[in-house]
Structures are given as structure tokens and as C-alpha cells.
Coordinates of C-alpha atoms and ligand atoms in Angstrom, one line a residue:
M10 CA 154.6 6.2 -190.8
T11 CA 154.9 2.7 -189.6
T12 CA 158.6 1.7 -188.1
P13 CA 159.4 -1.4 -190.4
G14 CA 161.1 -4.4 -189.6
T15 CA 158.2 -6.4 -187.6
A16 CA 155.9 -9.5 -188.9
E17 CA 153.1 -7.1 -190.0
H18 CA 155.5 -4.8 -191.7
P19 CA 158.5 -6.6 -192.9
L20 CA 161.7 -4.4 -194.0
R21 CA 161.9 -4.9 -197.7
V22 CA 164.9 -4.6 -198.8
A23 CA 166.3 -4.7 -202.3
I24 CA 170.1 -6.0 -203.3
V25 CA 171.6 -5.4 -206.8
G26 CA 174.2 -7.7 -207.2
A27 CA 174.5 -11.3 -206.0
G28 CA 178.4 -11.1 -205.7
P29 CA 179.9 -11.8 -202.3
S30 CA 179.0 -8.6 -201.0
G31 CA 175.5 -8.7 -201.8
F32 CA 175.2 -12.0 -200.0
Y33 CA 177.0 -11.1 -196.8
A34 CA 174.9 -7.9 -196.6
A35 CA 171.9 -10.3 -196.9
G36 CA 173.2 -12.7 -194.6
H37 CA 173.5 -10.1 -191.9
L38 CA 170.3 -8.6 -192.4
L39 CA 168.2 -12.1 -192.1
K40 CA 170.0 -12.8 -189.2
N41 CA 170.7 -9.6 -187.5
K42 CA 172.5 -9.9 -184.5
Q43 CA 172.2 -6.2 -183.0
M44 CA 168.7 -6.4 -184.0
P45 CA 167.6 -10.4 -183.4
E46 CA 163.6 -9.4 -183.8
L47 CA 164.0 -7.6 -187.1
V48 CA 162.4 -8.9 -189.9
A49 CA 163.4 -8.4 -193.3
Q50 CA 162.4 -9.8 -196.7
V51 CA 165.0 -9.7 -199.3
D52 CA 164.6 -9.7 -203.0
M53 CA 168.2 -10.0 -204.8
F54 CA 168.8 -9.1 -208.5
D55 CA 171.3 -10.0 -210.8
R56 CA 172.1 -8.9 -214.2
L57 CA 173.1 -12.4 -214.7
P58 CA 171.0 -15.3 -214.4
T59 CA 173.7 -16.9 -212.4
P60 CA 174.5 -15.7 -208.6
W61 CA 177.9 -15.5 -206.7
G62 CA 179.6 -12.6 -209.0
L63 CA 183.2 -13.1 -209.1
V64 CA 183.3 -15.8 -207.1
R65 CA 182.2 -17.7 -210.3
G66 CA 183.5 -15.4 -212.9
G67 CA 186.6 -13.5 -211.6
V68 CA 188.2 -16.4 -209.1
A69 CA 190.5 -18.5 -211.3
P70 CA 189.3 -22.0 -212.3
D71 CA 192.1 -23.7 -210.7
H72 CA 191.1 -22.6 -207.2
P73 CA 188.1 -24.8 -206.5
K74 CA 188.3 -24.3 -202.8
I75 CA 188.2 -20.6 -203.1
K76 CA 184.9 -21.1 -204.9
S77 CA 183.5 -23.5 -202.4
V78 CA 182.7 -20.1 -200.3
S79 CA 179.4 -20.2 -202.3
R80 CA 178.0 -23.0 -199.9
V81 CA 178.0 -19.8 -197.2
Y82 CA 176.0 -18.1 -199.8
E83 CA 173.8 -21.1 -200.3
K84 CA 172.7 -20.9 -196.6
T85 CA 172.0 -17.5 -196.6
A86 CA 169.7 -18.3 -199.8
A87 CA 167.9 -20.6 -197.7
L88 CA 166.7 -18.6 -195.2
E89 CA 163.3 -17.6 -194.6
G90 CA 162.3 -13.9 -196.7
F91 CA 165.3 -14.3 -199.3
R92 CA 164.5 -14.4 -203.2
F93 CA 166.6 -14.3 -205.8
F94 CA 165.8 -12.9 -209.2
G95 CA 168.7 -13.3 -211.8
N96 CA 168.7 -12.1 -215.6
V97 CA 167.4 -8.9 -214.0
E98 CA 169.7 -5.7 -214.6
L99 CA 169.0 -2.6 -212.6
G100 CA 168.9 0.4 -215.4
R101 CA 167.5 -2.0 -218.2
D102 CA 164.7 -4.1 -217.0
I103 CA 164.1 -2.1 -213.5
S104 CA 164.8 1.2 -212.4
R105 CA 166.5 2.7 -209.2
E106 CA 162.8 4.8 -208.7
E107 CA 160.7 1.5 -209.1
L108 CA 163.2 0.0 -206.3
R109 CA 162.3 2.5 -204.3
E110 CA 158.6 2.5 -204.8
H111 CA 158.8 -1.1 -203.8
Y112 CA 161.2 -1.5 -200.9
H113 CA 162.6 0.5 -197.6
V114 CA 166.2 -0.2 -198.6
I115 CA 168.0 -0.6 -201.7
I116 CA 171.9 -2.0 -201.3
Y117 CA 173.6 -1.3 -204.1
A118 CA 176.4 -4.7 -204.5
F119 CA 177.1 -4.5 -208.3
G120 CA 180.8 -4.4 -208.2
A121 CA 183.2 -2.7 -210.6
E122 CA 182.5 -4.6 -213.8
T123 CA 185.0 -2.8 -216.5
D124 CA 188.7 -2.4 -216.2
R125 CA 191.6 0.8 -215.6
K126 CA 192.8 1.9 -219.0
M127 CA 196.6 2.4 -219.5
G128 CA 196.0 5.4 -221.6
I129 CA 199.1 4.7 -224.0
D130 CA 199.0 4.5 -227.7
G131 CA 198.3 1.2 -229.4
E132 CA 196.0 0.2 -226.3
D133 CA 193.2 -0.5 -228.8
L134 CA 195.3 -2.7 -231.0
P135 CA 193.9 -6.1 -231.6
G136 CA 196.1 -8.7 -229.0
S137 CA 195.8 -6.1 -226.3
W138 CA 193.2 -7.0 -223.8
A139 CA 192.2 -6.0 -220.3
A140 CA 192.7 -8.7 -217.9
T141 CA 188.9 -8.2 -217.1
E142 CA 188.0 -9.6 -220.6
F143 CA 190.0 -12.5 -220.3
V144 CA 189.0 -13.3 -217.1
A145 CA 185.6 -13.3 -217.8
W146 CA 186.1 -15.2 -221.0
Y147 CA 188.1 -18.2 -219.4
N148 CA 185.5 -18.0 -216.7
G149 CA 182.4 -18.5 -219.2
H150 CA 180.5 -15.0 -218.6
P151 CA 178.0 -14.9 -221.2
D152 CA 179.1 -11.3 -222.3
Y153 CA 182.4 -12.3 -222.8
R154 CA 181.8 -16.0 -224.6
E155 CA 182.4 -14.6 -228.3
L156 CA 186.1 -13.0 -227.6
E157 CA 188.5 -14.7 -229.6
F158 CA 191.9 -14.7 -228.2
D159 CA 195.0 -15.5 -230.6
L160 CA 197.5 -17.6 -228.5
S161 CA 199.8 -18.2 -231.4
H162 CA 202.4 -16.1 -230.4
K163 CA 205.7 -16.8 -228.4
R164 CA 205.2 -14.0 -225.7
A165 CA 202.6 -12.3 -223.9
V166 CA 202.9 -9.4 -221.2
V167 CA 201.0 -8.7 -218.2
I168 CA 201.2 -5.4 -216.9
G169 CA 200.2 -5.0 -213.3
N170 CA 201.6 -6.5 -210.1
G171 CA 198.3 -7.4 -208.4
N172 CA 196.8 -10.8 -207.9
V173 CA 194.8 -10.9 -210.9
A174 CA 198.1 -10.4 -213.1
V175 CA 199.4 -13.6 -211.4
D176 CA 196.0 -15.4 -212.5
V177 CA 196.3 -14.3 -215.9
A178 CA 200.1 -15.0 -216.0
R179 CA 199.0 -18.6 -214.4
M180 CA 196.1 -19.5 -216.6
L181 CA 198.2 -18.9 -219.8
A182 CA 200.8 -20.9 -218.5
L183 CA 198.7 -24.1 -216.9
T184 CA 198.9 -27.3 -219.1
E185 CA 196.4 -29.0 -220.7
A186 CA 196.0 -31.6 -218.3
E187 CA 196.1 -28.9 -215.1
L188 CA 193.5 -27.0 -216.6
A189 CA 191.5 -30.2 -217.9
V190 CA 190.0 -31.0 -214.6
T191 CA 188.6 -27.4 -213.7
D192 CA 185.4 -25.6 -214.4
I193 CA 187.2 -23.4 -216.6
A194 CA 184.7 -22.6 -219.9
D195 CA 185.0 -25.2 -222.7
H196 CA 185.9 -22.4 -225.3
A197 CA 188.8 -21.4 -223.4
L198 CA 190.1 -24.8 -222.8
D199 CA 189.9 -25.3 -226.3
V200 CA 192.0 -22.3 -227.1
L201 CA 194.4 -22.4 -223.8
R202 CA 195.2 -26.2 -225.2
A203 CA 196.6 -24.9 -228.6
S204 CA 198.4 -22.4 -227.2
K205 CA 201.9 -21.7 -228.9
L206 CA 203.2 -19.4 -226.2
E207 CA 206.4 -19.8 -224.5
E208 CA 207.1 -16.9 -222.3
I209 CA 204.5 -14.7 -220.2
V210 CA 206.2 -11.7 -218.7
I211 CA 204.9 -10.0 -215.5
V212 CA 205.8 -6.2 -215.6
G213 CA 205.4 -3.9 -212.3
R214 CA 206.0 -0.4 -212.5
R215 CA 207.5 -0.5 -208.9
G216 CA 209.8 -2.7 -207.4
P217 CA 209.5 -6.3 -205.7
A218 CA 209.1 -4.7 -202.4
Q219 CA 205.7 -2.9 -203.6
A220 CA 204.1 -5.6 -205.5
A221 CA 200.4 -5.8 -204.6
F222 CA 200.3 -10.0 -204.8
T223 CA 200.2 -12.4 -202.3
T224 CA 202.7 -15.0 -201.5
P225 CA 200.4 -18.1 -201.8
E226 CA 199.8 -17.0 -205.1
L227 CA 203.5 -16.1 -205.9
L228 CA 204.3 -19.7 -204.2
E229 CA 201.8 -21.3 -207.0
L230 CA 204.0 -19.7 -209.8
G231 CA 206.8 -21.9 -208.8
E232 CA 205.0 -25.1 -208.8
L233 CA 203.7 -25.0 -212.5
A234 CA 204.0 -28.6 -214.1
D235 CA 205.2 -27.2 -217.3
A236 CA 206.5 -23.7 -216.8
D237 CA 209.7 -22.3 -214.9
I238 CA 209.8 -19.5 -213.1
V239 CA 212.4 -17.0 -214.2
V240 CA 213.5 -14.1 -211.8
D241 CA 217.1 -11.9 -212.8
P242 CA 218.8 -11.6 -209.4
T243 CA 219.6 -7.9 -210.7
E244 CA 215.6 -7.4 -211.0
I245 CA 215.1 -8.0 -207.3
A246 CA 218.1 -6.0 -205.9
L247 CA 216.2 -3.4 -203.5
D248 CA 216.7 0.5 -204.6
E249 CA 218.0 2.4 -201.3
H250 CA 214.3 3.7 -200.6
S251 CA 213.0 0.3 -200.6
E252 CA 216.0 -1.0 -198.3
R253 CA 215.4 1.8 -196.1
A254 CA 211.5 1.1 -195.9
L255 CA 212.2 -2.8 -195.4
D256 CA 211.8 -2.4 -191.6
D257 CA 208.2 -0.9 -191.9
T258 CA 207.2 -3.3 -194.8
D259 CA 204.4 -5.5 -194.0
A260 CA 204.9 -9.3 -193.5
T261 CA 203.5 -10.4 -196.7
R262 CA 205.7 -8.1 -199.1
K263 CA 208.8 -9.4 -196.7
R264 CA 207.7 -13.2 -197.5
N265 CA 207.1 -12.2 -201.1
L266 CA 210.6 -10.8 -201.0
E267 CA 212.1 -14.2 -199.7
V268 CA 210.2 -16.7 -202.3
M269 CA 211.6 -14.2 -205.2
K270 CA 215.3 -14.8 -203.8
Q271 CA 214.5 -18.5 -204.1
Y272 CA 213.1 -18.0 -207.3
A273 CA 216.0 -15.8 -208.5
E274 CA 218.3 -18.8 -207.5
R275 CA 216.7 -21.6 -209.3
T276 CA 218.1 -22.9 -212.7
P277 CA 215.1 -23.4 -215.5
T278 CA 214.8 -26.7 -215.9
G279 CA 213.9 -26.7 -219.3
K280 CA 210.0 -26.7 -219.0
R281 CA 208.1 -25.7 -222.2
K282 CA 206.9 -22.4 -220.6
R283 CA 208.6 -19.7 -218.8
V284 CA 207.1 -16.9 -216.4
I285 CA 209.2 -14.2 -215.8
L286 CA 208.8 -11.4 -213.0
R287 CA 210.2 -7.9 -214.1
F288 CA 210.1 -5.0 -211.7
L289 CA 210.8 -0.9 -212.2
S290 CA 208.9 -1.0 -215.9
S291 CA 206.2 0.9 -217.2
P292 CA 204.2 0.5 -220.8
V293 CA 205.2 3.5 -222.7
T294 CA 203.3 2.3 -226.2
I295 CA 202.0 -0.9 -227.9
V296 CA 203.9 -1.2 -231.0
G297 CA 202.2 -2.9 -234.0
E298 CA 200.3 -2.4 -237.4
Q299 CA 197.6 -4.8 -237.7
G300 CA 197.9 -6.2 -234.0
V301 CA 200.3 -6.0 -231.1
E302 CA 203.9 -6.4 -232.1
A303 CA 205.8 -5.6 -229.3
I304 CA 205.5 -3.2 -226.2
E305 CA 207.6 -0.2 -225.3
L306 CA 208.8 0.1 -221.4
V307 CA 210.7 2.4 -219.6
R308 CA 212.8 2.2 -216.8
N309 CA 211.4 3.8 -213.6
E310 CA 213.1 4.7 -210.3
L311 CA 211.4 4.9 -206.7
R312 CA 210.9 8.2 -205.0
P313 CA 209.3 8.8 -201.9
G314 CA 205.8 11.1 -202.9
D315 CA 204.5 13.5 -200.1
D316 CA 202.8 10.7 -198.4
G317 CA 205.9 8.9 -197.9
S318 CA 205.0 6.2 -200.0
L319 CA 207.2 5.0 -203.2
R320 CA 206.1 6.2 -206.6
A321 CA 207.3 5.2 -210.1
H322 CA 209.4 8.0 -212.2
A323 CA 210.2 7.5 -215.4
T324 CA 213.9 7.4 -216.4
D325 CA 215.5 7.8 -219.7
E326 CA 215.9 4.2 -219.9
R327 CA 213.6 2.3 -222.6
E328 CA 213.2 -1.0 -224.4
T329 CA 211.4 -2.7 -226.8
L330 CA 210.0 -6.3 -225.8
E331 CA 208.5 -8.2 -228.6
A332 CA 205.2 -9.8 -227.9
G333 CA 201.8 -10.8 -229.4
L334 CA 199.6 -10.2 -226.6
V335 CA 199.4 -7.5 -223.8
F336 CA 197.2 -7.9 -221.0
R337 CA 196.8 -4.8 -218.7
S338 CA 196.2 -5.9 -215.4
I339 CA 196.1 -2.4 -213.5
G340 CA 192.5 -2.5 -211.7
Y341 CA 189.0 -3.1 -212.3
R342 CA 186.6 -0.2 -212.0
G343 CA 183.1 0.6 -211.2
I344 CA 180.8 1.9 -213.8
P345 CA 177.6 4.2 -213.4
I346 CA 174.1 2.6 -213.5
D347 CA 170.8 4.4 -213.9
S348 CA 170.6 7.3 -211.8
V349 CA 172.3 6.0 -208.9
P350 CA 175.0 8.6 -207.5
F351 CA 178.7 8.2 -208.9
D352 CA 181.8 9.6 -208.0
D353 CA 183.4 9.2 -211.7
R354 CA 187.0 9.9 -210.3
A355 CA 186.8 7.2 -207.8
G356 CA 184.6 4.6 -210.0
T357 CA 182.5 4.5 -206.9
I358 CA 179.1 5.2 -205.1
P359 CA 179.6 8.1 -202.9
N360 CA 179.0 7.1 -199.4
Q361 CA 179.7 7.2 -195.9
S362 CA 179.8 3.9 -194.2
G363 CA 177.8 2.5 -196.9
R364 CA 175.0 5.3 -196.7
V365 CA 174.6 6.6 -200.2
L366 CA 175.2 10.4 -200.4
D367 CA 173.6 12.8 -202.9
P368 CA 176.9 14.1 -204.7
D369 CA 175.4 17.8 -204.6
T370 CA 174.4 18.0 -200.8
D371 CA 176.7 15.3 -199.1
A372 CA 173.4 14.5 -197.5
H373 CA 172.8 10.7 -197.2
L374 CA 170.1 9.8 -199.6
P375 CA 167.3 7.7 -196.8
G376 CA 167.2 4.3 -197.5
E377 CA 170.0 3.9 -200.0
Y378 CA 173.2 2.3 -199.4
A379 CA 176.4 0.3 -200.8
V380 CA 178.3 -2.7 -200.3
G381 CA 181.6 -4.0 -201.6
W382 CA 183.7 -3.2 -204.4
I383 CA 181.1 -0.5 -205.9
K384 CA 181.2 1.1 -202.2
R385 CA 185.0 1.2 -201.6
G386 CA 187.2 0.4 -205.0
P387 CA 188.4 -2.8 -206.6
T388 CA 190.5 -4.2 -203.7
G389 CA 190.2 -6.7 -201.3
V390 CA 189.3 -10.6 -201.1
I391 CA 186.0 -12.4 -200.6
G392 CA 186.4 -12.4 -196.9
T393 CA 186.9 -8.3 -197.0
N394 CA 183.2 -8.0 -197.9
K395 CA 182.0 -9.7 -195.2
K396 CA 183.0 -6.8 -192.6
D397 CA 182.1 -4.3 -195.0
A398 CA 179.0 -5.6 -195.4
Q399 CA 178.3 -5.6 -191.7
E400 CA 179.3 -1.9 -191.4
T401 CA 176.5 -1.4 -194.1
V402 CA 174.0 -3.4 -192.5
D403 CA 175.1 -1.7 -188.8
A404 CA 173.9 1.7 -190.4
I405 CA 170.7 0.5 -192.0
V406 CA 169.8 -0.9 -188.4
E407 CA 170.4 2.1 -187.0
D408 CA 168.5 4.0 -189.5
V409 CA 165.3 1.4 -188.8
R410 CA 165.4 2.2 -185.0
E411 CA 165.8 5.8 -185.6
G412 CA 163.0 5.8 -187.9
R413 CA 164.9 7.3 -191.1
L414 CA 163.7 5.2 -193.7
P415 CA 161.2 6.2 -196.3
D416 CA 158.0 4.3 -196.6
P417 CA 157.7 2.8 -200.2
T418 CA 154.2 3.1 -202.1
D419 CA 153.9 -0.2 -203.2
P420 CA 155.8 -2.7 -200.4
D421 CA 153.5 -5.7 -201.6
P422 CA 156.2 -8.8 -202.4
E423 CA 153.7 -10.0 -205.1
T424 CA 153.7 -6.6 -207.4
V425 CA 157.4 -7.0 -208.0
V426 CA 157.0 -10.3 -209.2
E427 CA 154.2 -9.2 -211.7
L428 CA 156.3 -5.9 -212.7
L429 CA 159.2 -8.6 -213.5
N430 CA 156.9 -11.1 -215.4
E431 CA 156.2 -8.0 -217.9
R432 CA 159.6 -6.5 -218.0
A433 CA 161.8 -9.4 -217.7
P434 CA 160.0 -12.5 -218.6
N435 CA 163.1 -14.5 -218.6
H436 CA 164.2 -13.6 -215.4
V437 CA 165.8 -16.9 -213.1
D438 CA 164.6 -17.2 -209.6
Y439 CA 166.4 -19.2 -207.0
S440 CA 165.2 -22.9 -208.2
G441 CA 165.7 -21.8 -211.8
W442 CA 169.5 -21.1 -210.5
Q443 CA 169.5 -24.5 -208.5
A444 CA 168.6 -26.5 -212.0
I445 CA 171.1 -24.7 -213.7
D446 CA 173.8 -25.3 -211.1
A447 CA 172.3 -29.2 -211.3
A448 CA 172.6 -29.3 -214.9
E449 CA 176.6 -28.1 -214.9
Q450 CA 177.3 -30.3 -212.1
A451 CA 176.2 -33.2 -213.8
A452 CA 177.9 -32.5 -217.0
G453 CA 181.0 -32.0 -214.8
T454 CA 180.5 -35.5 -213.4
A455 CA 180.8 -37.0 -216.6
Q456 CA 184.3 -35.9 -217.5
D457 CA 185.4 -35.6 -213.5
R458 CA 185.3 -31.9 -213.5
P459 CA 183.5 -29.9 -211.0
R460 CA 180.8 -28.5 -213.7
V461 CA 180.9 -27.6 -217.0
K462 CA 179.7 -24.3 -217.5
L463 CA 176.6 -23.1 -219.7
T464 CA 178.2 -19.8 -220.8
T465 CA 175.4 -18.3 -223.0
F466 CA 172.2 -16.4 -221.7
E467 CA 169.9 -18.7 -224.2
E468 CA 171.7 -22.1 -222.7
L469 CA 171.7 -20.5 -219.0
I470 CA 167.8 -19.5 -219.5
A471 CA 166.7 -22.7 -221.1
A472 CA 168.1 -24.8 -218.3
A473 CA 166.4 -22.6 -215.4
V474 CA 163.1 -22.8 -217.3
A475 CA 162.9 -26.4 -217.4
S476 CA 162.3 -25.9 -213.2
R477 CA 160.4 -23.0 -213.8
D478 CA 156.6 -23.8 -213.8
G479 CA 154.8 -23.1 -210.5
A480 CA 158.1 -22.8 -208.6
G481 CA 157.3 -19.2 -207.3
S482 CA 160.2 -17.1 -206.7
R483 CA 162.4 -18.8 -204.4
Ligands
LIG520 C1 189.8 -11.7 -211.5 C2 189.3 -11.6 -210.3 C3 190.0 -12.9 -208.9 C4 189.7 -13.0 -207.5 N1 190.1 -14.0 -207.1 C5 189.9 -14.3 -205.9 C6 190.5 -15.1 -205.1 O1 190.9 -15.9 -205.4 N2 190.2 -15.2 -203.6 C7 189.5 -14.0 -202.7 O2 189.4 -13.9 -201.5 N3 188.9 -13.0 -203.7 C8 189.3 -13.1 -205.5 N4 188.7 -12.0 -205.9 C9 188.0 -10.7 -205.2 C10 186.6 -11.1 -204.9 O3 186.2 -11.7 -205.9 C11 186.1 -9.4 -204.7 O4 186.4 -9.1 -203.3 C12 184.5 -9.6 -204.3 O5 184.0 -10.5 -205.5 C13 183.6 -8.6 -204.5 O6 182.5 -8.8 -204.3 P1 181.1 -7.7 -205.0 O7 180.0 -8.3 -204.4 O8 181.5 -6.3 -204.4 O9 181.7 -7.6 -206.4 P2 180.7 -8.7 -207.8 O10 181.6 -10.2 -206.8 O11 181.7 -8.4 -208.7 O12 179.7 -9.0 -207.7 C14 178.6 -7.8 -208.5 C15 177.6 -8.4 -209.0 O13 177.0 -7.2 -209.6 C16 176.0 -8.1 -210.5 N5 175.8 -6.7 -211.4 C17 176.5 -5.5 -212.0 N6 175.9 -4.8 -212.6 C18 174.4 -5.0 -212.3 C19 173.1 -4.4 -212.8 N7 173.3 -3.3 -213.5 N8 172.1 -4.8 -212.1 C20 171.9 -5.9 -211.5 N9 173.2 -7.0 -211.0 C21 174.4 -6.3 -211.5 C22 177.2 -8.8 -211.1 O14 176.7 -9.6 -212.1 C23 177.6 -9.3 -210.3 O15 177.1 -10.4 -209.8 C24 188.7 -11.5 -207.1 C25 188.8 -10.8 -208.0 C26 189.0 -10.9 -209.0 C27 188.8 -9.8 -210.1
LIG521 N1 193.7 -15.4 -205.2 C1 193.3 -14.5 -204.6 O1 193.2 -14.3 -203.1 C2 193.2 -13.3 -205.4 C3 193.0 -13.4 -207.0 C4 192.6 -12.2 -207.6 C5 192.3 -10.9 -207.2 N2 192.2 -10.6 -206.1 C6 192.1 -9.7 -205.3 O2 191.3 -8.7 -205.9 C7 191.7 -7.3 -205.7 C8 191.9 -6.8 -207.1 O3 193.2 -7.4 -207.4 P1 194.2 -6.6 -209.0 O4 195.3 -7.0 -209.1 O5 193.0 -6.2 -209.9 O6 194.3 -5.1 -208.3 P2 195.8 -4.8 -207.3 O7 195.8 -5.8 -206.4 O8 195.1 -3.2 -206.8 O9 197.0 -4.6 -208.1 C9 196.7 -3.7 -209.3 C10 198.2 -3.6 -209.8 O10 198.1 -2.8 -211.1 C11 199.2 -1.5 -210.6 N3 198.8 -0.7 -211.3 C12 197.9 0.4 -211.5 N4 198.1 1.5 -212.4 C13 199.0 0.8 -213.0 C14 199.7 1.6 -214.1 N5 199.1 2.6 -214.6 N6 201.1 1.1 -214.9 C15 201.1 0.2 -214.1 N7 200.9 -0.7 -213.0 C16 199.7 -0.3 -212.7 C17 199.3 -1.7 -209.4 O11 200.7 -0.8 -208.8 P3 201.0 0.0 -207.9 O12 201.2 -0.7 -206.6 O13 202.4 0.8 -208.4 O14 200.0 0.7 -207.9 C18 199.3 -3.0 -208.6 O15 200.4 -3.9 -208.6 C19 193.2 -7.0 -204.9 O16 192.7 -6.9 -203.5 C20 193.3 -8.7 -204.9 O17 194.2 -9.0 -203.7 C21 192.6 -11.9 -204.6

């Protein structure tokens, strides 16, 4: 067995998922601070023809500054030893076993692609959507291109009090002029510009002091061009437990409370839409025959749980809110892929500091690691994934040093390309992505927008293929 990581025997690494966590892991490996002499070759796979994960498919179109983090990932992609293989899906085009044959290390970075369910009657009625679907649709994710959102109703209800709930509400409240300067998918722009919505109600199951959204996002709701923010003062009056816990409440939540107090003092200015914040209410049933007509909510009270955190408990008080649309925004969820170990309860890959564990023995599966949302669950901002990836890469470096990595039977970088040419002839290399990027940006320049997204696999692949001949796999 040869210790990999030298110029003669580079450490061969497969990263599955080209989102922030995958890119931070690639960056930490290709420029390793702990072991600067480490020579690594990173092949990154993504099921989409495009990289950046939720930075392209999740971050709201009106947040271009946040999206510019992709420049950091572009620098990683330019490092010696990096290759990108887009439109290659683990479990469809290549298997875990095949990756083990070709690489010393596999890093799973495939995020949390689905949503959590509320588990209530009526959840599957037309008009009841997961935030994951709406977000992917307005961001031009090719899997969601064909969804049809009927925005001819007056009221939409968004369940959940996280930043995604705020994104969904804001996207529903923005004006055509506010949207038209973004990189929102054209099909979504068409539907949102014709929206008849007048009211978007965001409903939290706990109180204002427990809301998970962050203050800049809350402040944006107060600055919308044609939507008033409405907060009833009684909704933000703290219950006795929240009041008592106030000293221990973190700074963000305290600032949120201040902002909400200011909102409660505002008089609506008669803007075309209203965004209303409601608290201490949980959905019980979504009511309707052919589609969503209303949502029944139950009033909650907060009680301390065994761990001291305040939990929502239903009271007998119920109300029915007429609405034609319901978006559940109660968290994303990882999905099991191929034979990769999966903890169904947590929706993550079982791991210890990033080392993937055998679910039967709890022992580390040599050479297999996880990063990002599939490692720790669907929470945390983009930057959280940097430290998270560092932890995993530190574990990898330790395993290199200790000689714990298995030897792949076929580490030749070219045989992977041959396999993909056979299995996934439409795979997109990095220059293919650059061609897509250039085409989208050129279309955007013509409209004074950052880019006009290509939103079907066919369009994306056609744009990539134009650059393909003789370009290799970089
Ligand atoms: C709606 C939304 C908005 C957000 N907005 C912000 C924000 O404004 N600011 C901020 O800091 N954070 C934001 N976040 C959080 C941030 O996006 C995440 O922390 C981050 O994207 C998680 O990175 P990841 O690499 O673990 O997963 P992801 O970004 O989801 O990347 C996973 C990648 O894996 C790929 N993949 C999945 N399955 C396979 C497979 N079988 N084979 C190959 N590839 C696969 C996917 O296509 C995807 O590209 C937002 C999150 C959401 C959901
Ligand atoms: N602009 C940004 O920086 C930005 C934008 C979008 C997302 N993100 C980040 O991405 C991550 C994911 O965001 P997220 O909004 O999906 O998740 P989140 O922050 O975990 O929020 C989930 C919300 O859903 C609620 N919830 C969970 N189960 C529920 C149920 N059964 N009924 C009613 N409510 C329920 C939670 O309430 P409880 O607290 O009571 O559990 C919480 O309010 C977060 O870390 C977020 O900060 C950041």
C-alpha cells in the first residue's frame, strides 16, 4: 500500500455535490494548510449541469451580493488538480462502488434536496406547496421548470418562521420592477408579474422571541416598494416564559423583537400588498375541495420542555383563514442516495466529524466522508459550510497521515472520463459550465439583468456542448 498525496501518487478525491460545502472542501484539500505538501486531485460531480448548489438554486434572486460568493468557488475551480463533471448523478450515472474503485476519498456534499411535511389533512391539495418547490421554480432549477403556481388568489399563507419563509413571502410581495432587475427565471417572472395576491401571512408556531429568521431579512420586509408590513401589537406581546427567558435570548432575537415592535407601531400606507406576521399558531388542516380554500390554525401556548427550550402546545382556540395558497416552509430534508449510509430520522448521513459511519457497527467506513447539509442537517448560512468542510478535511488529512485510506483499484484519472463518456455522454465539464455562464450573462446584459437563466436540461446542455470539442474535462 502506497501513501497517497504525493506528486507520483496524488490523493484522488471524488466530491459529490457542487454546492458551497463541496467547494469549500475542494478548496481546503487543494490548498491544505495543515499539510501543504499534499498533492490532491479533486473530481467534483453534480447532478445538474451547473455548479454552486443552493447559491444558484436557493438564494433569492434579489440577493445578488450573496450570490457573488461564487467568485470564491471559481478560484477553487481554477486550481491545479480540479475537474468538474456536471449532469452526472450519483446513483444514476455512477455508483458509490464505482467511486470507491477510482478514488481514495469520497466526500458526500449532496445537500438536502427535499422538504419536511406538516403531516396534516389537505397538505396534498392543489395550491398547497413546499417552499422547496417554489424556491427551485423561481430560481430556474430544471427539475421544477414545469410547475404551475396559480397566483390568482388574494391570500397566501406561509407556514414557518425561518429565513426561507421570509424569502418566499418577499418574493410573493415584490413588484414587477423589483423582480425584473434580478436573475429570476423568466417563467417565474411572467407568473409573478400577473399575481393578484394582496396578502401574505407568515405564521410561526412559536412566538416572536423564538423566530428563526435573521434581522437583515426581517428589515427587508419593511422596505418593500409596494407591500406594507403589518404586525398586530397583541401578536408580539411576550408570554410569561419568553419574558422570563429574555435575558438569555440571543442578540439576533432581541434585535428582531425591536424591529417587530417598530413594525407594530406603523400604520399601513395603503400599498397594494400586505405582509402580515402571525405567531403562536400551527396549521391543523388545509381545507378545500378541488384546491386550497382555507387553512385551519390552532392557537398555541409555550411551555418549557425537559431541555428548557420553549415548545408550542396547542390550545382549544381555532380559527379558519381563507387562503388560496399555502407554502410550508418548515425545513429542508436530505434524501438517501444509492447505498450511502443514511439516518432516516435525522435525514443525514451518519458521521463523526465528517467521517461516514457504518450504521450497523458505528465504525468509520474508510475513505468516505460528508460535508454540509447532508452531514449536519439543513441549517446554517453559506459561511457555516466553510468551517464544517474544514473539520471534514482535517479528518481526511489525519487519515492520510495515519495510512487509513483504502487503495482504489483504478486511480487513473482518464478511466473515469471513459466511464462517463459511456454512461453520461452529456456530462458537462468546467468549460461547458463557463459557456453556459457566458450565454446566460450575455442574455442578461441585453436586458440589464445579471443573467437570464437557462432552465431546461436541453438548453443547458446545448449551451455547454458548444464549447466542448477538444476541451478535455476542466
Ligand atoms: C431557499 C434558500 C435560500 C438560502 N439563502 C441563503 C442566503 O441568502 N445566504 C446564506 O448565507 N445562506 C443561504 N441559504 C443557505 C445555504 O444555501 C446553504 O447553507 C448551503 O447551500 C448548503 O450547502 P451544501 O453544499 O451542503 O448543499 P447545496 O447547496 O444544496 O448543494 C448540494 C449539491 O448537490 C447536488 N446533488 C444532489 N444530489 C446529487 C446526486 N445524487 N449526485 C450528484 N449531485 C447531487 C445538488 O444538485 C447541489 O448542487 C439558503 C438556503 C435555502 C434553502
Ligand atoms: N438570507 C439568508 O441568510 C438565508 C435565506 C434562506 C435560508 N437561510 C438559511 O438556511 C437555513 C434553512 O432555513 P429554513 O428557513 O428552511 O429553516 P429554519 O431556519 O430551520 O426554520 C424552520 C422554521 O420552521 C418551523 N417549523 C418546523 N417544523 C414546523 C412545524 N411542524 N410546524 C410549523 N412550523 C415548523 C421552525 O419553528 P421552530 O423554531 O418552532 O422549530 C422554524 O421557524 C437556515 O439556517 C437559514 O438561516 C439563510
